[in-house]
Amino acid sequence: MKRFKVKNILIITFLTFLFLTAGFSSAGPKEIRSDRVKRVVIDAGHGGKDPGAVGSYSKEKDIALKVALQVGKYVEELLPGVEVIYTRKTDTFLELKERANIANRNKADLFISIHCNAAGNRSAYGTETFVMGTKNFEANFDIVKRENAVILLEDNYEENYEGFDPSSPESYMMFNLTQKAYLSNSISLAAKVEDDFRTRVNRHSRGVKQAPLYVLWTTYMPSVLIELGFISNANEERFLNSAEGQTYLSSAIYRAIKAYKEEIDEM
């Protein structure tokens, strides 16, 4: 056990070193692409043969899609001049890499991935929003493993992801953390999402967190992954599946996008 802890400390130290010193991927840009928000990619997590987290009567993929479509509708109707691109609009399976590729190909200014949380402890509850990073890597590793494990459902995943194993801490040493160029902007958006969840929707916010999530690592713009609540919690599952709950959550995410856009436009 002691050896295992020492090994984890070394891994986390190395990841922190990468975060502070790593250069950018040769495929990525060297500076933030735009100082305006003109195009937003909204990603409904999971889908098709990948249900995501499963509650007592509902699936993450369905809730994520309904909220994603509603957020996009608000942006399209209320933020003229901002284009919305969806990674999926139906119950279809999408490879993890392709979600980020859609944002990169379209030169998006924001990438927002929408999910539901789950835990073995069914009393766990609350929202949280993730940005790319390694702070508290060990504490968030269960979520990291769950979200990145989607690749195991893909064909030829070992080749496509160059041997990346979502369940192995060692695999995360390959991350060169290109998202550090967008960390400040990503945190700004994430904070606005969580503030609105807490103050306007009266949800318990677990805060803004950092984690090496594959879908955030491979996007070349400010990016966040939003956990709407715990589908494993009976009360939150009811809220997440209710039309009222989905409207409140979608409105909060829209307001955060609007506030972020206004902040960027004023710079």
PDB file of C-alpha atoms in Angstrom:
ATOM      1  CA  MET A   1       0.000   0.000   0.000  1.00  0.00           C
ATOM      2  CA  LYS A   2       2.826   2.381   0.887  1.00  0.00           C
ATOM      3  CA  ARG A   3       4.538   1.630  -2.413  1.00  0.00           C
ATOM      4  CA  PHE A   4       1.270   2.307  -4.245  1.00  0.00           C
ATOM      5  CA  LYS A   5       0.877   5.702  -2.531  1.00  0.00           C
ATOM      6  CA  VAL A   6       4.466   6.682  -3.356  1.00  0.00           C
ATOM      7  CA  LYS A   7       3.860   5.692  -6.972  1.00  0.00           C
ATOM      8  CA  ASN A   8       0.717   7.826  -7.121  1.00  0.00           C
ATOM      9  CA  ILE A   9       2.564  10.790  -5.624  1.00  0.00           C
ATOM     10  CA  LEU A  10       5.238  10.478  -8.299  1.00  0.00           C
ATOM     11  CA  ILE A  11       2.587  10.309 -11.030  1.00  0.00           C
ATOM     12  CA  ILE A  12       0.747  13.357  -9.733  1.00  0.00           C
ATOM     13  CA  THR A  13       4.030  15.271  -9.387  1.00  0.00           C
ATOM     14  CA  PHE A  14       4.919  14.446 -12.971  1.00  0.00           C
ATOM     15  CA  LEU A  15       1.494  15.501 -14.237  1.00  0.00           C
ATOM     16  CA  THR A  16       1.827  18.791 -12.377  1.00  0.00           C
ATOM     17  CA  PHE A  17       5.243  19.313 -13.976  1.00  0.00           C
ATOM     18  CA  LEU A  18       3.685  18.718 -17.399  1.00  0.00           C
ATOM     19  CA  PHE A  19       0.941  21.206 -16.656  1.00  0.00           C
ATOM     20  CA  LEU A  20       3.485  23.890 -15.793  1.00  0.00           C
ATOM     21  CA  THR A  21       6.046  23.254 -18.495  1.00  0.00           C
ATOM     22  CA  ALA A  22       4.598  21.363 -21.444  1.00  0.00           C
ATOM     23  CA  GLY A  23       4.453  22.954 -24.873  1.00  0.00           C
ATOM     24  CA  PHE A  24       1.543  22.686 -27.205  1.00  0.00           C
ATOM     25  CA  SER A  25       0.756  19.802 -29.496  1.00  0.00           C
ATOM     26  CA  SER A  26       1.984  20.356 -33.029  1.00  0.00           C
ATOM     27  CA  ALA A  27      -1.632  20.058 -34.167  1.00  0.00           C
ATOM     28  CA  GLY A  28      -2.861  22.755 -31.826  1.00  0.00           C
ATOM     29  CA  PRO A  29      -2.844  26.544 -32.043  1.00  0.00           C
ATOM     30  CA  LYS A  30      -0.324  28.685 -30.208  1.00  0.00           C
ATOM     31  CA  GLU A  31      -2.832  31.217 -28.947  1.00  0.00           C
ATOM     32  CA  ILE A  32      -6.525  31.530 -28.295  1.00  0.00           C
ATOM     33  CA  ARG A  33      -8.259  31.626 -31.655  1.00  0.00           C
ATOM     34  CA  SER A  34     -10.729  34.429 -31.072  1.00  0.00           C
ATOM     35  CA  ASP A  35     -11.550  37.192 -28.625  1.00  0.00           C
ATOM     36  CA  ARG A  36     -15.246  36.902 -29.398  1.00  0.00           C
ATOM     37  CA  VAL A  37     -17.813  34.140 -28.900  1.00  0.00           C
ATOM     38  CA  LYS A  38     -19.278  33.438 -32.328  1.00  0.00           C
ATOM     39  CA  ARG A  39     -19.585  29.656 -32.373  1.00  0.00           C
ATOM     40  CA  VAL A  40     -20.470  27.260 -29.540  1.00  0.00           C
ATOM     41  CA  VAL A  41     -20.311  23.474 -29.716  1.00  0.00           C
ATOM     42  CA  ILE A  42     -22.717  21.736 -27.333  1.00  0.00           C
ATOM     43  CA  ASP A  43     -21.943  18.115 -26.630  1.00  0.00           C
ATOM     44  CA  ALA A  44     -24.557  15.779 -25.156  1.00  0.00           C
ATOM     45  CA  GLY A  45     -22.505  13.145 -23.367  1.00  0.00           C
ATOM     46  CA  HIS A  46     -22.728   9.427 -24.207  1.00  0.00           C
ATOM     47  CA  GLY A  47     -25.491   8.144 -26.546  1.00  0.00           C
ATOM     48  CA  GLY A  48     -26.487   5.080 -28.525  1.00  0.00           C
ATOM     49  CA  LYS A  49     -24.895   1.914 -27.162  1.00  0.00           C
ATOM     50  CA  ASP A  50     -23.285   3.990 -24.396  1.00  0.00           C
ATOM     51  CA  PRO A  51     -25.970   4.839 -21.804  1.00  0.00           C
ATOM     52  CA  GLY A  52     -23.590   6.647 -19.465  1.00  0.00           C
ATOM     53  CA  ALA A  53     -24.560   6.519 -15.806  1.00  0.00           C
ATOM     54  CA  VAL A  54     -27.787   4.655 -15.071  1.00  0.00           C
ATOM     55  CA  GLY A  55     -30.257   5.590 -12.351  1.00  0.00           C
ATOM     56  CA  SER A  56     -33.165   3.609 -10.980  1.00  0.00           C
ATOM     57  CA  TYR A  57     -35.300   4.352 -14.050  1.00  0.00           C
ATOM     58  CA  SER A  58     -33.359   6.675 -16.366  1.00  0.00           C
ATOM     59  CA  LYS A  59     -30.125   6.998 -18.315  1.00  0.00           C
ATOM     60  CA  GLU A  60     -27.564   9.779 -18.427  1.00  0.00           C
ATOM     61  CA  LYS A  61     -27.498   9.850 -22.238  1.00  0.00           C
ATOM     62  CA  ASP A  62     -31.197  10.821 -22.427  1.00  0.00           C
ATOM     63  CA  ILE A  63     -31.031  13.590 -19.829  1.00  0.00           C
ATOM     64  CA  ALA A  64     -27.832  15.007 -21.330  1.00  0.00           C
ATOM     65  CA  LEU A  65     -29.400  15.158 -24.799  1.00  0.00           C
ATOM     66  CA  LYS A  66     -32.578  16.899 -23.637  1.00  0.00           C
ATOM     67  CA  VAL A  67     -30.638  19.542 -21.710  1.00  0.00           C
ATOM     68  CA  ALA A  68     -28.091  20.021 -24.522  1.00  0.00           C
ATOM     69  CA  LEU A  69     -30.829  20.633 -27.089  1.00  0.00           C
ATOM     70  CA  GLN A  70     -32.595  23.060 -24.778  1.00  0.00           C
ATOM     71  CA  VAL A  71     -29.399  25.009 -24.066  1.00  0.00           C
ATOM     72  CA  GLY A  72     -28.743  25.241 -27.794  1.00  0.00           C
ATOM     73  CA  LYS A  73     -32.272  26.449 -28.455  1.00  0.00           C
ATOM     74  CA  TYR A  74     -31.870  29.276 -25.923  1.00  0.00           C
ATOM     75  CA  VAL A  75     -28.553  30.354 -27.449  1.00  0.00           C
ATOM     76  CA  GLU A  76     -29.954  30.261 -30.991  1.00  0.00           C
ATOM     77  CA  GLU A  77     -33.025  32.298 -30.038  1.00  0.00           C
ATOM     78  CA  LEU A  78     -31.538  34.757 -27.557  1.00  0.00           C
ATOM     79  CA  LEU A  79     -27.940  35.315 -28.668  1.00  0.00           C
ATOM     80  CA  PRO A  80     -28.128  36.516 -32.274  1.00  0.00           C
ATOM     81  CA  GLY A  81     -24.857  36.100 -34.104  1.00  0.00           C
ATOM     82  CA  VAL A  82     -23.807  33.037 -32.114  1.00  0.00           C
ATOM     83  CA  GLU A  83     -23.874  29.787 -34.074  1.00  0.00           C
ATOM     84  CA  VAL A  84     -24.651  26.548 -32.253  1.00  0.00           C
ATOM     85  CA  ILE A  85     -23.226  23.210 -33.388  1.00  0.00           C
ATOM     86  CA  TYR A  86     -24.350  19.978 -31.715  1.00  0.00           C
ATOM     87  CA  THR A  87     -22.149  16.902 -31.527  1.00  0.00           C
ATOM     88  CA  ARG A  88     -25.347  14.849 -31.574  1.00  0.00           C
ATOM     89  CA  LYS A  89     -29.049  15.657 -31.806  1.00  0.00           C
ATOM     90  CA  THR A  90     -30.349  12.098 -31.552  1.00  0.00           C
ATOM     91  CA  ASP A  91     -29.635   8.946 -29.558  1.00  0.00           C
ATOM     92  CA  THR A  92     -26.491   8.005 -31.482  1.00  0.00           C
ATOM     93  CA  PHE A  93     -23.084   6.740 -30.395  1.00  0.00           C
ATOM     94  CA  LEU A  94     -20.192   9.102 -31.008  1.00  0.00           C
ATOM     95  CA  GLU A  95     -16.518   8.386 -30.456  1.00  0.00           C
ATOM     96  CA  LEU A  96     -14.849  10.489 -27.798  1.00  0.00           C
ATOM     97  CA  LYS A  97     -12.248  11.827 -30.217  1.00  0.00           C
ATOM     98  CA  GLU A  98     -14.920  12.845 -32.698  1.00  0.00           C
ATOM     99  CA  ARG A  99     -16.656  15.051 -30.129  1.00  0.00           C
ATOM    100  CA  ALA A 100     -13.526  17.171 -29.806  1.00  0.00           C
ATOM    101  CA  ASN A 101     -12.823  16.939 -33.542  1.00  0.00           C
ATOM    102  CA  ILE A 102     -16.214  18.483 -34.304  1.00  0.00           C
ATOM    103  CA  ALA A 103     -15.309  21.499 -32.184  1.00  0.00           C
ATOM    104  CA  ASN A 104     -11.813  21.776 -33.661  1.00  0.00           C
ATOM    105  CA  ARG A 105     -12.923  21.406 -37.299  1.00  0.00           C
ATOM    106  CA  ASN A 106     -15.530  24.118 -36.843  1.00  0.00           C
ATOM    107  CA  LYS A 107     -13.101  26.436 -35.026  1.00  0.00           C
ATOM    108  CA  ALA A 108     -15.486  26.809 -32.118  1.00  0.00           C
ATOM    109  CA  ASP A 109     -14.992  29.492 -29.490  1.00  0.00           C
ATOM    110  CA  LEU A 110     -16.521  27.361 -26.715  1.00  0.00           C
ATOM    111  CA  PHE A 111     -16.996  23.644 -26.117  1.00  0.00           C
ATOM    112  CA  ILE A 112     -19.597  22.576 -23.547  1.00  0.00           C
ATOM    113  CA  SER A 113     -20.067  18.900 -22.704  1.00  0.00           C
ATOM    114  CA  ILE A 114     -23.149  17.985 -20.667  1.00  0.00           C
ATOM    115  CA  HIS A 115     -23.328  14.949 -18.377  1.00  0.00           C
ATOM    116  CA  CYS A 116     -24.889  13.487 -15.224  1.00  0.00           C
ATOM    117  CA  ASN A 117     -22.896  12.197 -12.284  1.00  0.00           C
ATOM    118  CA  ALA A 118     -23.168   8.929 -10.342  1.00  0.00           C
ATOM    119  CA  ALA A 119     -21.659   7.482  -7.179  1.00  0.00           C
ATOM    120  CA  GLY A 120     -21.766   4.288  -5.169  1.00  0.00           C
ATOM    121  CA  ASN A 121     -22.820   6.445  -2.233  1.00  0.00           C
ATOM    122  CA  ARG A 122     -26.422   7.164  -3.193  1.00  0.00           C
ATOM    123  CA  SER A 123     -26.605  10.130  -0.841  1.00  0.00           C
ATOM    124  CA  ALA A 124     -24.045  12.054  -2.944  1.00  0.00           C
ATOM    125  CA  TYR A 125     -25.649  15.034  -4.657  1.00  0.00           C
ATOM    126  CA  GLY A 126     -24.916  18.348  -6.329  1.00  0.00           C
ATOM    127  CA  THR A 127     -23.580  19.870  -9.517  1.00  0.00           C
ATOM    128  CA  GLU A 128     -19.945  20.284 -10.533  1.00  0.00           C
ATOM    129  CA  THR A 129     -18.191  21.611 -13.602  1.00  0.00           C
ATOM    130  CA  PHE A 130     -14.819  20.361 -14.801  1.00  0.00           C
ATOM    131  CA  VAL A 131     -12.025  22.035 -16.722  1.00  0.00           C
ATOM    132  CA  MET A 132      -8.913  20.370 -18.072  1.00  0.00           C
ATOM    133  CA  GLY A 133      -6.196  20.084 -15.426  1.00  0.00           C
ATOM    134  CA  THR A 134      -4.563  17.866 -12.852  1.00  0.00           C
ATOM    135  CA  LYS A 135      -5.390  19.575  -9.578  1.00  0.00           C
ATOM    136  CA  ASN A 136      -6.678  16.962  -7.088  1.00  0.00           C
ATOM    137  CA  PHE A 137      -6.204  14.308  -9.755  1.00  0.00           C
ATOM    138  CA  GLU A 138      -6.375  11.442  -7.262  1.00  0.00           C
ATOM    139  CA  ALA A 139      -9.569  12.694  -5.612  1.00  0.00           C
ATOM    140  CA  ASN A 140     -11.363  13.008  -8.966  1.00  0.00           C
ATOM    141  CA  PHE A 141      -9.990   9.808 -10.493  1.00  0.00           C
ATOM    142  CA  ASP A 142     -13.268   7.848 -10.242  1.00  0.00           C
ATOM    143  CA  ILE A 143     -15.029  10.449 -12.413  1.00  0.00           C
ATOM    144  CA  VAL A 144     -12.049  10.628 -14.767  1.00  0.00           C
ATOM    145  CA  LYS A 145     -12.096   6.856 -15.247  1.00  0.00           C
ATOM    146  CA  ARG A 146     -15.851   6.746 -15.819  1.00  0.00           C
ATOM    147  CA  GLU A 147     -15.966   9.533 -18.397  1.00  0.00           C
ATOM    148  CA  ASN A 148     -12.855   8.385 -20.272  1.00  0.00           C
ATOM    149  CA  ALA A 149     -13.923   4.712 -20.236  1.00  0.00           C
ATOM    150  CA  VAL A 150     -16.290   5.462 -23.121  1.00  0.00           C
ATOM    151  CA  ILE A 151     -13.392   4.699 -25.463  1.00  0.00           C
ATOM    152  CA  LEU A 152     -13.602   1.015 -24.481  1.00  0.00           C
ATOM    153  CA  LEU A 153     -16.868   0.789 -26.452  1.00  0.00           C
ATOM    154  CA  GLU A 154     -15.185   1.994 -29.635  1.00  0.00           C
ATOM    155  CA  ASP A 155     -13.788  -0.208 -32.391  1.00  0.00           C
ATOM    156  CA  ASN A 156      -9.978  -0.303 -32.562  1.00  0.00           C
ATOM    157  CA  TYR A 157      -9.728   1.906 -29.476  1.00  0.00           C
ATOM    158  CA  GLU A 158      -6.248   0.617 -28.606  1.00  0.00           C
ATOM    159  CA  GLU A 159      -4.928   1.814 -31.954  1.00  0.00           C
ATOM    160  CA  ASN A 160      -6.977   5.013 -32.100  1.00  0.00           C
ATOM    161  CA  TYR A 161      -5.933   6.101 -28.619  1.00  0.00           C
ATOM    162  CA  GLU A 162      -2.353   4.822 -28.853  1.00  0.00           C
ATOM    163  CA  GLY A 163      -2.598   2.426 -25.915  1.00  0.00           C
ATOM    164  CA  PHE A 164      -4.297   4.900 -23.577  1.00  0.00           C
ATOM    165  CA  ASP A 165      -5.905   3.000 -20.672  1.00  0.00           C
ATOM    166  CA  PRO A 166      -8.536   5.113 -18.864  1.00  0.00           C
ATOM    167  CA  SER A 167      -8.251   2.985 -15.714  1.00  0.00           C
ATOM    168  CA  SER A 168      -4.469   3.383 -15.364  1.00  0.00           C
ATOM    169  CA  PRO A 169      -3.013   6.489 -13.677  1.00  0.00           C
ATOM    170  CA  GLU A 170       0.177   5.955 -15.662  1.00  0.00           C
ATOM    171  CA  SER A 171      -1.664   6.561 -18.939  1.00  0.00           C
ATOM    172  CA  TYR A 172      -2.354  10.139 -17.947  1.00  0.00           C
ATOM    173  CA  MET A 173       1.340  10.979 -18.128  1.00  0.00           C
ATOM    174  CA  MET A 174       0.891  11.165 -21.908  1.00  0.00           C
ATOM    175  CA  PHE A 175      -1.292  14.254 -21.552  1.00  0.00           C
ATOM    176  CA  ASN A 176       0.684  17.328 -22.567  1.00  0.00           C
ATOM    177  CA  LEU A 177      -2.170  19.515 -21.318  1.00  0.00           C
ATOM    178  CA  THR A 178      -2.595  21.846 -24.292  1.00  0.00           C
ATOM    179  CA  GLN A 179      -5.662  23.202 -22.507  1.00  0.00           C
ATOM    180  CA  LYS A 180      -3.473  25.275 -20.186  1.00  0.00           C
ATOM    181  CA  ALA A 181      -3.686  27.982 -22.886  1.00  0.00           C
ATOM    182  CA  TYR A 182      -7.420  28.186 -22.208  1.00  0.00           C
ATOM    183  CA  LEU A 183      -7.491  27.378 -18.507  1.00  0.00           C
ATOM    184  CA  SER A 184      -8.350  30.880 -17.306  1.00  0.00           C
ATOM    185  CA  ASN A 185     -11.233  31.254 -19.768  1.00  0.00           C
ATOM    186  CA  SER A 186     -12.487  27.731 -19.061  1.00  0.00           C
ATOM    187  CA  ILE A 187     -12.495  28.402 -15.316  1.00  0.00           C
ATOM    188  CA  SER A 188     -14.344  31.678 -15.889  1.00  0.00           C
ATOM    189  CA  LEU A 189     -17.140  29.913 -17.778  1.00  0.00           C
ATOM    190  CA  ALA A 190     -17.241  27.002 -15.314  1.00  0.00           C
ATOM    191  CA  ALA A 191     -17.527  29.390 -12.371  1.00  0.00           C
ATOM    192  CA  LYS A 192     -20.433  31.179 -14.019  1.00  0.00           C
ATOM    193  CA  VAL A 193     -22.223  27.869 -14.582  1.00  0.00           C
ATOM    194  CA  GLU A 194     -21.802  26.792 -10.970  1.00  0.00           C
ATOM    195  CA  ASP A 195     -22.727  30.246  -9.608  1.00  0.00           C
ATOM    196  CA  ASP A 196     -25.968  30.200 -11.575  1.00  0.00           C
ATOM    197  CA  PHE A 197     -26.771  26.641 -10.505  1.00  0.00           C
ATOM    198  CA  ARG A 198     -26.321  27.702  -6.889  1.00  0.00           C
ATOM    199  CA  THR A 199     -27.903  31.154  -6.843  1.00  0.00           C
ATOM    200  CA  ARG A 200     -30.642  30.898  -9.480  1.00  0.00           C
ATOM    201  CA  VAL A 201     -31.563  27.204  -9.550  1.00  0.00           C
ATOM    202  CA  ASN A 202     -30.966  26.538  -5.854  1.00  0.00           C
ATOM    203  CA  ARG A 203     -28.770  23.489  -6.481  1.00  0.00           C
ATOM    204  CA  HIS A 204     -25.950  22.373  -4.230  1.00  0.00           C
ATOM    205  CA  SER A 205     -22.739  23.254  -6.077  1.00  0.00           C
ATOM    206  CA  ARG A 206     -19.713  21.038  -5.518  1.00  0.00           C
ATOM    207  CA  GLY A 207     -17.658  23.678  -7.303  1.00  0.00           C
ATOM    208  CA  VAL A 208     -15.302  23.996 -10.260  1.00  0.00           C
ATOM    209  CA  LYS A 209     -12.818  21.146 -10.505  1.00  0.00           C
ATOM    210  CA  GLN A 210      -9.885  20.115 -12.653  1.00  0.00           C
ATOM    211  CA  ALA A 211      -9.471  16.666 -14.192  1.00  0.00           C
ATOM    212  CA  PRO A 212      -7.637  15.114 -17.181  1.00  0.00           C
ATOM    213  CA  LEU A 213     -10.761  14.326 -19.172  1.00  0.00           C
ATOM    214  CA  TYR A 214      -9.913  13.206 -22.699  1.00  0.00           C
ATOM    215  CA  VAL A 215     -12.653  15.196 -24.393  1.00  0.00           C
ATOM    216  CA  LEU A 216     -11.394  18.425 -22.771  1.00  0.00           C
ATOM    217  CA  TRP A 217      -7.733  17.679 -23.425  1.00  0.00           C
ATOM    218  CA  THR A 218      -8.140  17.425 -27.194  1.00  0.00           C
ATOM    219  CA  THR A 219     -10.179  20.594 -27.830  1.00  0.00           C
ATOM    220  CA  TYR A 220      -8.446  23.803 -28.878  1.00  0.00           C
ATOM    221  CA  MET A 221     -10.709  26.331 -27.217  1.00  0.00           C
ATOM    222  CA  PRO A 222     -12.068  27.073 -23.712  1.00  0.00           C
ATOM    223  CA  SER A 223     -13.922  23.906 -22.707  1.00  0.00           C
ATOM    224  CA  VAL A 224     -15.976  22.645 -19.776  1.00  0.00           C
ATOM    225  CA  LEU A 225     -17.698  19.417 -18.796  1.00  0.00           C
ATOM    226  CA  ILE A 226     -20.837  19.970 -16.728  1.00  0.00           C
ATOM    227  CA  GLU A 227     -22.192  17.356 -14.316  1.00  0.00           C
ATOM    228  CA  LEU A 228     -25.870  18.309 -13.853  1.00  0.00           C
ATOM    229  CA  GLY A 229     -26.370  16.219 -10.730  1.00  0.00           C
ATOM    230  CA  PHE A 230     -26.254  12.639  -9.459  1.00  0.00           C
ATOM    231  CA  ILE A 231     -28.539  10.252 -11.294  1.00  0.00           C
ATOM    232  CA  SER A 232     -27.715   7.749  -8.536  1.00  0.00           C
ATOM    233  CA  ASN A 233     -29.463   9.982  -5.992  1.00  0.00           C
ATOM    234  CA  ALA A 234     -33.247   9.410  -5.961  1.00  0.00           C
ATOM    235  CA  ASN A 235     -34.151  13.059  -5.386  1.00  0.00           C
ATOM    236  CA  GLU A 236     -31.766  14.357  -8.013  1.00  0.00           C
ATOM    237  CA  GLU A 237     -32.819  11.710 -10.524  1.00  0.00           C
ATOM    238  CA  ARG A 238     -36.405  12.967 -10.231  1.00  0.00           C
ATOM    239  CA  PHE A 239     -35.254  16.566 -10.691  1.00  0.00           C
ATOM    240  CA  LEU A 240     -33.027  15.696 -13.656  1.00  0.00           C
ATOM    241  CA  ASN A 241     -35.895  13.906 -15.408  1.00  0.00           C
ATOM    242  CA  SER A 242     -38.520  16.570 -14.753  1.00  0.00           C
ATOM    243  CA  ALA A 243     -39.361  19.128 -17.435  1.00  0.00           C
ATOM    244  CA  GLU A 244     -39.007  21.862 -14.819  1.00  0.00           C
ATOM    245  CA  GLY A 245     -35.592  20.667 -13.696  1.00  0.00           C
ATOM    246  CA  GLN A 246     -34.295  20.433 -17.250  1.00  0.00           C
ATOM    247  CA  THR A 247     -35.588  23.918 -18.032  1.00  0.00           C
ATOM    248  CA  TYR A 248     -33.942  25.394 -14.926  1.00  0.00           C
ATOM    249  CA  LEU A 249     -30.611  23.705 -15.635  1.00  0.00           C
ATOM    250  CA  SER A 250     -30.662  24.648 -19.329  1.00  0.00           C
ATOM    251  CA  SER A 251     -31.492  28.249 -18.482  1.00  0.00           C
ATOM    252  CA  ALA A 252     -28.607  28.410 -16.025  1.00  0.00           C
ATOM    253  CA  ILE A 253     -26.120  27.121 -18.598  1.00  0.00           C
ATOM    254  CA  TYR A 254     -27.470  29.590 -21.161  1.00  0.00           C
ATOM    255  CA  ARG A 255     -27.116  32.499 -18.728  1.00  0.00           C
ATOM    256  CA  ALA A 256     -23.521  31.452 -17.999  1.00  0.00           C
ATOM    257  CA  ILE A 257     -22.727  31.419 -21.727  1.00  0.00           C
ATOM    258  CA  LYS A 258     -24.331  34.850 -22.129  1.00  0.00           C
ATOM    259  CA  ALA A 259     -22.400  36.284 -19.162  1.00  0.00           C
ATOM    260  CA  TYR A 260     -19.154  34.782 -20.447  1.00  0.00           C
ATOM    261  CA  LYS A 261     -19.755  36.222 -23.928  1.00  0.00           C
ATOM    262  CA  GLU A 262     -20.425  39.664 -22.480  1.00  0.00           C
ATOM    263  CA  GLU A 263     -17.259  39.454 -20.403  1.00  0.00           C
ATOM    264  CA  ILE A 264     -15.153  38.481 -23.436  1.00  0.00           C
ATOM    265  CA  ASP A 265     -16.770  41.104 -25.670  1.00  0.00           C
ATOM    266  CA  GLU A 266     -15.861  43.840 -23.187  1.00  0.00           C
ATOM    267  CA  MET A 267     -12.153  42.950 -23.142  1.00  0.00           C
TER     268      MET A 267
END
